[in-house]
Amino acid sequence: MPQCEFRVSVSKDDLVFSSAHFITYAGHRCEGLHGHNYRARVAVDGELDPEDKLVFDFLELKRIMRRLCGEIDHLVLLPLESARIQVDAGDEMVRVSVDNQPRYVFPRRDCALLPVANTTVELLAQLLATRLYAELNALGARGLTLIEMEIEESFGQSATYRMPLP
């Protein structure tokens, strides 16, 4: 009998984060600082665990996602790998320049310094999928084949990242 693959997904009212950001566009355009009430939806594909008969425990998946969303909730999202945005983080303050022109100064406690090139919804979906995978791997999750992370930045406007797993 061939192996079957299943999908579990969670999209709950508490898988959200409200954060400020700005992104840069080609042609030297940089939008102003603004915020979104982001919503996360995650799906995990895989085989049924032979003992538990489930792909992955919903309760554990929700717990992990709540924590990952909480880590960036009510913070300014700043990209550390941008070619155009320079982030100088001290112990107390974070100075942000765009194209070498000073733009913002934030208290350090109000910032999430992220290993991304731009704080687009696409890269936020990839970042959260990568962080979720690290958590699942640390828990010893087996038989998983794909993580699909969708981040909605406003109603009807979202990006989805699909991460095939080894």
CSV table of C-alpha atoms in Angstrom, one decimal, residues 31-136:
chain,number,residue,atom,x,y,z
A,31,GLU,CA,7.7,53.9,1.8
A,32,GLY,CA,7.0,55.6,5.1
A,33,LEU,CA,6.7,53.8,8.4
A,34,HIS,CA,3.3,52.2,8.9
A,35,GLY,CA,1.7,49.2,10.6
A,36,HIS,CA,-0.4,46.1,9.9
A,37,ASN,CA,-2.4,43.7,11.9
A,38,TYR,CA,-0.9,40.6,10.4
A,39,ARG,CA,-2.5,37.2,10.6
A,40,ALA,CA,-0.6,33.8,10.2
A,41,ARG,CA,-1.9,30.6,8.8
A,42,VAL,CA,0.2,27.5,8.7
A,43,ALA,CA,-0.2,24.1,7.1
A,44,VAL,CA,2.1,21.1,7.7
A,45,ASP,CA,2.1,18.2,5.3
A,46,GLY,CA,3.3,14.7,6.1
A,47,GLU,CA,2.7,11.1,6.8
A,48,LEU,CA,0.6,9.9,9.7
A,49,ASP,CA,2.6,9.0,12.7
A,50,PRO,CA,2.2,5.2,13.0
A,51,GLU,CA,1.6,5.3,16.7
A,52,ASP,CA,-0.5,8.5,17.2
A,53,LYS,CA,-2.2,8.5,13.8
A,54,LEU,CA,-1.7,12.2,13.3
A,55,VAL,CA,0.7,14.4,11.3
A,56,PHE,CA,1.5,16.8,14.1
A,57,ASP,CA,-0.4,17.8,17.3
A,58,PHE,CA,-2.6,20.8,16.7
A,59,LEU,CA,-2.1,22.0,20.3
A,60,GLU,CA,1.7,22.0,19.9
A,61,LEU,CA,1.5,23.7,16.5
A,62,LYS,CA,-0.7,26.5,17.9
A,63,ARG,CA,1.5,27.0,20.9
A,64,ILE,CA,4.6,27.3,18.7
A,65,MET,CA,2.9,29.7,16.3
A,66,ARG,CA,1.6,31.9,19.1
A,67,ARG,CA,5.1,32.2,20.5
A,68,LEU,CA,6.6,33.0,17.1
A,69,CYS,CA,4.0,35.6,16.4
A,70,GLY,CA,4.4,37.0,19.9
A,71,GLU,CA,8.2,37.5,19.3
A,72,ILE,CA,7.5,40.2,16.7
A,73,ASP,CA,4.2,41.6,18.0
A,74,HIS,CA,4.0,45.3,18.8
A,75,LEU,CA,7.5,45.9,17.4
A,76,VAL,CA,9.1,47.7,14.5
A,77,LEU,CA,10.3,45.1,12.0
A,78,LEU,CA,13.8,46.0,10.7
A,79,PRO,CA,15.7,44.1,8.0
A,80,LEU,CA,19.4,43.3,8.8
A,81,GLU,CA,20.3,42.0,5.3
A,82,SER,CA,19.1,45.0,3.2
A,83,ALA,CA,21.4,46.6,0.6
A,84,ARG,CA,19.7,49.9,1.2
A,85,ILE,CA,18.6,49.9,4.8
A,86,GLN,CA,21.3,50.2,7.4
A,87,VAL,CA,20.5,49.2,11.0
A,88,ASP,CA,22.8,50.3,13.7
A,89,ALA,CA,21.7,48.6,16.9
A,90,GLY,CA,23.1,49.7,20.2
A,91,ASP,CA,22.2,48.6,23.7
A,92,GLU,CA,19.5,51.3,24.1
A,93,MET,CA,18.8,52.8,20.7
A,94,VAL,CA,18.5,51.6,17.1
A,95,ARG,CA,19.4,54.0,14.3
A,96,VAL,CA,18.1,53.3,10.8
A,97,SER,CA,19.3,54.9,7.6
A,98,VAL,CA,18.1,54.4,4.1
A,99,ASP,CA,20.6,54.9,1.3
A,100,ASN,CA,23.0,56.4,3.9
A,101,GLN,CA,20.5,59.1,4.9
A,102,PRO,CA,19.4,59.1,8.6
A,103,ARG,CA,15.7,58.3,8.8
A,104,TYR,CA,14.6,56.8,12.2
A,105,VAL,CA,15.8,56.3,15.8
A,106,PHE,CA,13.9,53.8,17.9
A,107,PRO,CA,14.3,52.4,21.4
A,108,ARG,CA,16.0,49.0,21.2
A,109,ARG,CA,13.2,47.3,23.1
A,110,ASP,CA,10.7,48.3,20.4
A,111,CYS,CA,12.5,46.7,17.5
A,112,ALA,CA,12.7,43.2,16.0
A,113,LEU,CA,16.0,42.9,14.1
A,114,LEU,CA,15.2,40.3,11.4
A,115,PRO,CA,17.6,38.3,9.2
A,116,VAL,CA,15.8,39.4,6.0
A,117,ALA,CA,16.6,41.7,3.1
A,118,ASN,CA,13.2,43.5,3.3
A,119,THR,CA,10.2,43.3,5.6
A,120,THR,CA,7.9,42.3,2.8
A,121,VAL,CA,5.0,39.9,3.7
A,122,GLU,CA,6.7,37.3,1.4
A,123,LEU,CA,9.9,37.3,3.5
A,124,LEU,CA,8.0,37.4,6.7
A,125,ALA,CA,6.3,34.2,5.6
A,126,GLN,CA,9.6,32.6,4.8
A,127,LEU,CA,11.1,33.7,8.1
A,128,LEU,CA,8.3,32.3,10.2
A,129,ALA,CA,8.3,29.0,8.2
A,130,THR,CA,12.1,28.7,8.8
A,131,ARG,CA,11.6,29.4,12.5
A,132,LEU,CA,8.8,26.9,12.7
A,133,TYR,CA,10.9,24.2,11.0
A,134,ALA,CA,13.7,24.7,13.5
A,135,GLU,CA,11.1,24.3,16.4
A,136,LEU,CA,9.6,21.2,14.8
